[in-house]
PDB file of C-alpha atoms in Angstrom:
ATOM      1  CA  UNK A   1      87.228 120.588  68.516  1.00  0.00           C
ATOM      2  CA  UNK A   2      83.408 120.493  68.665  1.00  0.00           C
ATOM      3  CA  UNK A   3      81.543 122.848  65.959  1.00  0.00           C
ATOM      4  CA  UNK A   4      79.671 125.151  67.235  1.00  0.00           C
ATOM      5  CA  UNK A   5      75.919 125.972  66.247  1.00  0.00           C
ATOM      6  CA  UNK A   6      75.559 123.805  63.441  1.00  0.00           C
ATOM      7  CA  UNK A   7      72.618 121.338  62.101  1.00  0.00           C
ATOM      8  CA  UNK A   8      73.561 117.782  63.496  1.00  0.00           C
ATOM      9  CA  UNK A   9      70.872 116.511  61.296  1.00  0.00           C
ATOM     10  CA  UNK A  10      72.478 117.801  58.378  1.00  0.00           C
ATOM     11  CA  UNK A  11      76.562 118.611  58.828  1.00  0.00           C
ATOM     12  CA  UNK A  12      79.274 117.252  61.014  1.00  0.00           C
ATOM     13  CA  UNK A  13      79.998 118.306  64.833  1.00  0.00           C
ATOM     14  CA  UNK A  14      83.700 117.997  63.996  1.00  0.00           C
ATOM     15  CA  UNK A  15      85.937 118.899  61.474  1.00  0.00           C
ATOM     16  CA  UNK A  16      86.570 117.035  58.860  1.00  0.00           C
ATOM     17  CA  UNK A  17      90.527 116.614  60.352  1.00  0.00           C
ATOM     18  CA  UNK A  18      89.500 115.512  63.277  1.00  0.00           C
ATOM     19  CA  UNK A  19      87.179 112.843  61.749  1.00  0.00           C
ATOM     20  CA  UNK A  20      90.095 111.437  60.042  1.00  0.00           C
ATOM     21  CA  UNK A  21      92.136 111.608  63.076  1.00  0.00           C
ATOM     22  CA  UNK A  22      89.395 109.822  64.680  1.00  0.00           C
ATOM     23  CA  UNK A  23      88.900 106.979  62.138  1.00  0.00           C
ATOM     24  CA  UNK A  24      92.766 106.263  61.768  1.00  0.00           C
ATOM     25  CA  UNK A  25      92.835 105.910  65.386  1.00  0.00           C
ATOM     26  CA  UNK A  26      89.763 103.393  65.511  1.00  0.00           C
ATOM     27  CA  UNK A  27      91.304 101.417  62.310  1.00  0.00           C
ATOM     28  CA  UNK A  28      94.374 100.987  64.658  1.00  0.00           C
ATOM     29  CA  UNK A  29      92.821 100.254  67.754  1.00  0.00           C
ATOM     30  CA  UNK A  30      90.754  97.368  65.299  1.00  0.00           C
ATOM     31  CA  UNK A  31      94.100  95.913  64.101  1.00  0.00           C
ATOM     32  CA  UNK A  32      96.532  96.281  66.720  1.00  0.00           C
ATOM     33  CA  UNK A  33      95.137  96.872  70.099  1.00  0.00           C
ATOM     34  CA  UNK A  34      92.191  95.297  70.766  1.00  0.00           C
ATOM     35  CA  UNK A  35      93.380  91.731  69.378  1.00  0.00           C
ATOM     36  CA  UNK A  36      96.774  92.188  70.997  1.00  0.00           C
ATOM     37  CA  UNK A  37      97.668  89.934  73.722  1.00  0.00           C
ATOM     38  CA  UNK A  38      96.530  91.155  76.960  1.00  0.00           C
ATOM     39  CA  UNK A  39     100.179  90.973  78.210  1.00  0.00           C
ATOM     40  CA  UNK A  40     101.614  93.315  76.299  1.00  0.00           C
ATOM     41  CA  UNK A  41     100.596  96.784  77.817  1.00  0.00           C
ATOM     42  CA  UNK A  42     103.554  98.118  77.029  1.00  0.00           C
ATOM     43  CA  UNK A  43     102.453  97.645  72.774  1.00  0.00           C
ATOM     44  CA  UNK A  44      98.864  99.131  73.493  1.00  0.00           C
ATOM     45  CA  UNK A  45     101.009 101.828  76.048  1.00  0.00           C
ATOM     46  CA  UNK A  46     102.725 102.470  72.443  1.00  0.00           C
ATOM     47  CA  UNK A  47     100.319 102.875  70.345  1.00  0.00           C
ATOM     48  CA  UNK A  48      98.530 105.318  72.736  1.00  0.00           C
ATOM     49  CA  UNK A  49     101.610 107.253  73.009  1.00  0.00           C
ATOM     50  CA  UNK A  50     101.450 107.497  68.916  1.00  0.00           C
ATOM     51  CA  UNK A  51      98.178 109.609  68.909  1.00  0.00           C
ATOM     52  CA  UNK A  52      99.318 111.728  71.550  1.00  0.00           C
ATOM     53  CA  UNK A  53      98.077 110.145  75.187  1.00  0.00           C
ATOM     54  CA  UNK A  54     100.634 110.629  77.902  1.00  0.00           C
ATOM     55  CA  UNK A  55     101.223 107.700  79.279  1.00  0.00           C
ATOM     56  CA  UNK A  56     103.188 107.185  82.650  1.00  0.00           C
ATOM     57  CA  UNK A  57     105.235 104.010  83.578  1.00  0.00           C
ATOM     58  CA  UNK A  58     104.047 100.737  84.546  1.00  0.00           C
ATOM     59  CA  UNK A  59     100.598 101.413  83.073  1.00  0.00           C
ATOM     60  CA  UNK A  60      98.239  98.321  82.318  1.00  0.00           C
ATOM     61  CA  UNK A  61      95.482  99.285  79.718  1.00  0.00           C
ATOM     62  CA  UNK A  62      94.071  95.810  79.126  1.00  0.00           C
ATOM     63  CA  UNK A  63      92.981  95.480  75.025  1.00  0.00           C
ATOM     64  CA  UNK A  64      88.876  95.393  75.420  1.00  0.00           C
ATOM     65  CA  UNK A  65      89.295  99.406  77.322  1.00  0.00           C
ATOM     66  CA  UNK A  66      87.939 101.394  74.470  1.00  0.00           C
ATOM     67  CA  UNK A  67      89.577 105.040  74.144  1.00  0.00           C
ATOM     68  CA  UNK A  68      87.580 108.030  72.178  1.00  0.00           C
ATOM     69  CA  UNK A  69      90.621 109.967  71.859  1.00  0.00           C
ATOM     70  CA  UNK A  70      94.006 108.952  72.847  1.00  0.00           C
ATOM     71  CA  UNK A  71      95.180 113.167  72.006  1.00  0.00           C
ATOM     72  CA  UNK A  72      92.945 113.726  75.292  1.00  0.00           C
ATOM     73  CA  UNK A  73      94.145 111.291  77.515  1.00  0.00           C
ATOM     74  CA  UNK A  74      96.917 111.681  80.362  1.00  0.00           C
ATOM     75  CA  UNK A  75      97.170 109.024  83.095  1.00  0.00           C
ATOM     76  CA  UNK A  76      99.535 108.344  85.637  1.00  0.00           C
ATOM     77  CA  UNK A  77     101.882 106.268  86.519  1.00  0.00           C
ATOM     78  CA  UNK A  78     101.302 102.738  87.625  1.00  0.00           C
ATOM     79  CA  UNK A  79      97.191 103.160  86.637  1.00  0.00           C
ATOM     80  CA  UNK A  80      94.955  99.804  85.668  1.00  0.00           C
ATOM     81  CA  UNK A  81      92.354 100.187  82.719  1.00  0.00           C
ATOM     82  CA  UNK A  82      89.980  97.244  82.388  1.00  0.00           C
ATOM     83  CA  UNK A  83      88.345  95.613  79.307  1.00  0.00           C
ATOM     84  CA  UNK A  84      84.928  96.797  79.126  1.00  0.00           C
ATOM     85  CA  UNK A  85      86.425 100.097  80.724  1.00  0.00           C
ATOM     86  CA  UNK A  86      84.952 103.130  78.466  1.00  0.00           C
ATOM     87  CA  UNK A  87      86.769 106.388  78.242  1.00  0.00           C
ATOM     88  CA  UNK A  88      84.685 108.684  76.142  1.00  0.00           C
ATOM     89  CA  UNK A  89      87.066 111.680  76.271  1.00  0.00           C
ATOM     90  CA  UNK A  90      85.970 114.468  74.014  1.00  0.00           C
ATOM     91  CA  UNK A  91      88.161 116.475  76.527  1.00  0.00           C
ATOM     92  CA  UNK A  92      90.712 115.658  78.520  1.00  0.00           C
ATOM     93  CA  UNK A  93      90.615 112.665  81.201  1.00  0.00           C
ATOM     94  CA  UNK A  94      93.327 113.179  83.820  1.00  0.00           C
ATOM     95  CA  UNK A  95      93.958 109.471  85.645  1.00  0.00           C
ATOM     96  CA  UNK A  96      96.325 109.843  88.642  1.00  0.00           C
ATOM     97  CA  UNK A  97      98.879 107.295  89.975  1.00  0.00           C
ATOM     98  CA  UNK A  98      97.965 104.270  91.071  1.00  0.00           C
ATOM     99  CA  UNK A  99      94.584 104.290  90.130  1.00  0.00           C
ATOM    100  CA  UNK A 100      92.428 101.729  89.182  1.00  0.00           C
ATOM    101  CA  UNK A 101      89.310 101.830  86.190  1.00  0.00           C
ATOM    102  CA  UNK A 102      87.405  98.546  86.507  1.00  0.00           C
ATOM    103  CA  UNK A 103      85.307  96.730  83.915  1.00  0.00           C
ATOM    104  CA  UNK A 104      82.412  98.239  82.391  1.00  0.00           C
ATOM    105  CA  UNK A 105      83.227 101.678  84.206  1.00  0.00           C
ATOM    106  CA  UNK A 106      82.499 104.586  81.920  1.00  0.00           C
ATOM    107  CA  UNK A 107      84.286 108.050  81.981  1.00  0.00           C
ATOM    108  CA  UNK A 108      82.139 109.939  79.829  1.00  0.00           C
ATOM    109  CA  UNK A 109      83.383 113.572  78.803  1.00  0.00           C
ATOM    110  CA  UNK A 110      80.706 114.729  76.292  1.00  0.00           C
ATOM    111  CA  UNK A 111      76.954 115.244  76.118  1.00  0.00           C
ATOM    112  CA  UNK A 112      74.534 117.443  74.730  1.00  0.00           C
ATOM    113  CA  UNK A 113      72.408 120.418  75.385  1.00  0.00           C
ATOM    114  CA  UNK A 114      68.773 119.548  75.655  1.00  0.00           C
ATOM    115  CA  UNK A 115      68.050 123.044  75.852  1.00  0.00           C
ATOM    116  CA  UNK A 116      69.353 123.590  72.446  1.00  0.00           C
ATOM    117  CA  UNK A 117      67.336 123.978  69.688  1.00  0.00           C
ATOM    118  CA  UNK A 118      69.908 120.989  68.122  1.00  0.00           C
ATOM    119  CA  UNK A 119      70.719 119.406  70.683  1.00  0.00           C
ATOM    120  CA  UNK A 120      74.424 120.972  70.762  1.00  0.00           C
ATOM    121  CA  UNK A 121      77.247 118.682  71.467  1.00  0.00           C
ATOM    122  CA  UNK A 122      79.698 119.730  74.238  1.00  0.00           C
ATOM    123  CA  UNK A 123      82.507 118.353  76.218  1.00  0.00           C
ATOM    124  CA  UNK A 124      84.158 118.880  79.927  1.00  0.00           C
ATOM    125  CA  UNK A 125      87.318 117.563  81.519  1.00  0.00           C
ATOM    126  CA  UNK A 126      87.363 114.745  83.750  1.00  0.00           C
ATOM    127  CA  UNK A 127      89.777 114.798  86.576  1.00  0.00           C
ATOM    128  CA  UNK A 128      90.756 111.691  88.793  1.00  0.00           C
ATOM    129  CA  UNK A 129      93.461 111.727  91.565  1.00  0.00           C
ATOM    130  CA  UNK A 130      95.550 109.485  92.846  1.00  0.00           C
ATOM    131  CA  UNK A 131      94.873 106.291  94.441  1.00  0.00           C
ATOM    132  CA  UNK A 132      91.478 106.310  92.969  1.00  0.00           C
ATOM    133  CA  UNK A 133      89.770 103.378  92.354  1.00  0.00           C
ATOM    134  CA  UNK A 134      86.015 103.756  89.978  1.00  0.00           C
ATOM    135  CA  UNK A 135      84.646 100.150  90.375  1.00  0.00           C
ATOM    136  CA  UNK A 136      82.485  97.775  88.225  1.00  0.00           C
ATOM    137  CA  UNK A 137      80.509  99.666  85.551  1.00  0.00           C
ATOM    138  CA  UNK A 138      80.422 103.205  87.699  1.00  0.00           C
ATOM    139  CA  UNK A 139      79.436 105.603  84.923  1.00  0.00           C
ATOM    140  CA  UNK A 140      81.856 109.190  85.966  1.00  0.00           C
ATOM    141  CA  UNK A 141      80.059 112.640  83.861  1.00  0.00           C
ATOM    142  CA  UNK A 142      81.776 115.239  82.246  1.00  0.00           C
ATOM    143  CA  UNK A 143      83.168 117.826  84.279  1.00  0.00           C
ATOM    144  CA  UNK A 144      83.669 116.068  87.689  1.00  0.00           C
ATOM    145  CA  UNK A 145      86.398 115.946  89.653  1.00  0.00           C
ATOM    146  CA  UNK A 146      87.819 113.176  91.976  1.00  0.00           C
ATOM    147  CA  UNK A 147      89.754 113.961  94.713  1.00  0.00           C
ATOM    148  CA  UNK A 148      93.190 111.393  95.832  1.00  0.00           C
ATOM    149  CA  UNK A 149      92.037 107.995  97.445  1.00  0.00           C
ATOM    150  CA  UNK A 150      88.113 107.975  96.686  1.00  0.00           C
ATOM    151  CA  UNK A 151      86.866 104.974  95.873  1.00  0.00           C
ATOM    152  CA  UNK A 152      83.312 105.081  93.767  1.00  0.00           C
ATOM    153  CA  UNK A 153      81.513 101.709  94.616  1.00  0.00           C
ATOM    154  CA  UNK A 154      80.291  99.203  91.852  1.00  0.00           C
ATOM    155  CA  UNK A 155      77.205 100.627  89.451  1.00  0.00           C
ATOM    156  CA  UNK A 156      77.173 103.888  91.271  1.00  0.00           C
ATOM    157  CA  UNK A 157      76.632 107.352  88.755  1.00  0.00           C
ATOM    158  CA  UNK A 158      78.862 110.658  89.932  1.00  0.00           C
ATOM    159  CA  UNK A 159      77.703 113.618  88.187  1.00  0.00           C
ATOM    160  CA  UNK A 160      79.179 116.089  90.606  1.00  0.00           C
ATOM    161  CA  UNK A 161      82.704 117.106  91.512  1.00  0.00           C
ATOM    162  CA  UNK A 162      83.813 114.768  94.712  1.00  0.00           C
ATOM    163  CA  UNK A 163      84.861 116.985  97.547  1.00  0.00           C
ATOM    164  CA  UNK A 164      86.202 114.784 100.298  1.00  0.00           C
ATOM    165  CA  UNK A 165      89.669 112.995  99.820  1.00  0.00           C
ATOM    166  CA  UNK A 166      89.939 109.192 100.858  1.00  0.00           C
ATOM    167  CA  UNK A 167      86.643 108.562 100.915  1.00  0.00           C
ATOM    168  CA  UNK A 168      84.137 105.665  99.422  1.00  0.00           C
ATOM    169  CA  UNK A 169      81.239 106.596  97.610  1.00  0.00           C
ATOM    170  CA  UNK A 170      78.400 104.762  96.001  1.00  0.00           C
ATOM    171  CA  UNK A 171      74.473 105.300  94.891  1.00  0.00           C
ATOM    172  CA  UNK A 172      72.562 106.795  92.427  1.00  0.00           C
ATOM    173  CA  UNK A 173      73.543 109.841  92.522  1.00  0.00           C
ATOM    174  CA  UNK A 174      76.478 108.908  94.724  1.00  0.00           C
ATOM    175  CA  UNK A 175      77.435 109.356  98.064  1.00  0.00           C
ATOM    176  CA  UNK A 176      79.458 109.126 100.964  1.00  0.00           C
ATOM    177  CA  UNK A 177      78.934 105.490 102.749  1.00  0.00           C
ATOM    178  CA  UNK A 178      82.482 105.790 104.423  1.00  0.00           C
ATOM    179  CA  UNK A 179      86.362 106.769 104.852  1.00  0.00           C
ATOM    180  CA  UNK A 180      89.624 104.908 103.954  1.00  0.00           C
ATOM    181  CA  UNK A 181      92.605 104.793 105.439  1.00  0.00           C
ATOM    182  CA  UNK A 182      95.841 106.007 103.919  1.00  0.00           C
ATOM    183  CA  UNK A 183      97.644 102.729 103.961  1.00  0.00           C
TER     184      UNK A 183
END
């Protein structure tokens, strides 16, 4: 998906298909799901499903959630996606079951090398289990993954995988303030 060694200053970092695949996708999400009533997740649940997201049942993607790539997106059943919510998946973002992304979280699966010599562009897979909840604008980096019932407090930054199931974390960098119960 992502070109490899080129000039960013002076060429693309995708192909020109995938650019097009891109732009039809934010044309649609301009017309007909971000204006749409925020009832009707089954309509936005639709038009996800059209650009390749797998969608599970009894999802609620509310209209202001912004999605990168619906191709690279597979969430559970029974998930909540906020407005505000960002998912920036250049890769794939895995949502479990009955997990919740609140407002102004971010899920962000692409960065750059700063060690390149132009800034290269790459991408890693996000992975979030189930019964996860990332709260109020918690910004989640490429390449982590969340084990099933952690709970990443409000504002807090995770830039490494998550190691301990049912657990709360929160901080920048994030960390372990507590456990949950399995309720």
């Amino acid at each position: 998906m992502i070109i490899k060694n080129n000039d960013p200053y002076t060429s693309a970092s995708f192909s020109f298909a995938h650019r097009l695949k891109r732009q039809l996708w934010n044309t649609t999400y301009l017309l007909f799901f971000k204006f749409s009533p925020r009832p009707l997740h089954i309509w936005r649940s639709i038009l996800l499903r059209l650009f390749g997201a797998k969608i599970g049942k009894g999802v609620h993607i509310y209209p202001g959630a912004k999605i990168w790539a619906p191709w690279n997106l597979n969430v559970g059943n029974y998930v909540g996606i906020a407005d505000g919510a960002t998912i920036y998946n250049m890769d794939i973002i895995k949502i479990g079951n009955y997990s919740v992304i609140s407002q102004g979280a971010h899920l962000c699966g692409g960065s750059h090398d700063y060690n390149s010599s132009n800034f290269q562009l790459f991408a890693k897979p996000i992975i979030l289990g189930e019964h996860v909840w990332v709260c109020a604008e918690a910004f989640v980096s490429l390449g982590v993954t969340v084990p099933d019932g952690v709970v990443i407090g409000a504002r807090s930054l995770v830039t490494k995988t998550i190691t301990e199931p049912w657990s709360v974390y929160a901080g920048h960098p994030a960390k372990r303030i507590g456990a949950r119960t399995r309720n």
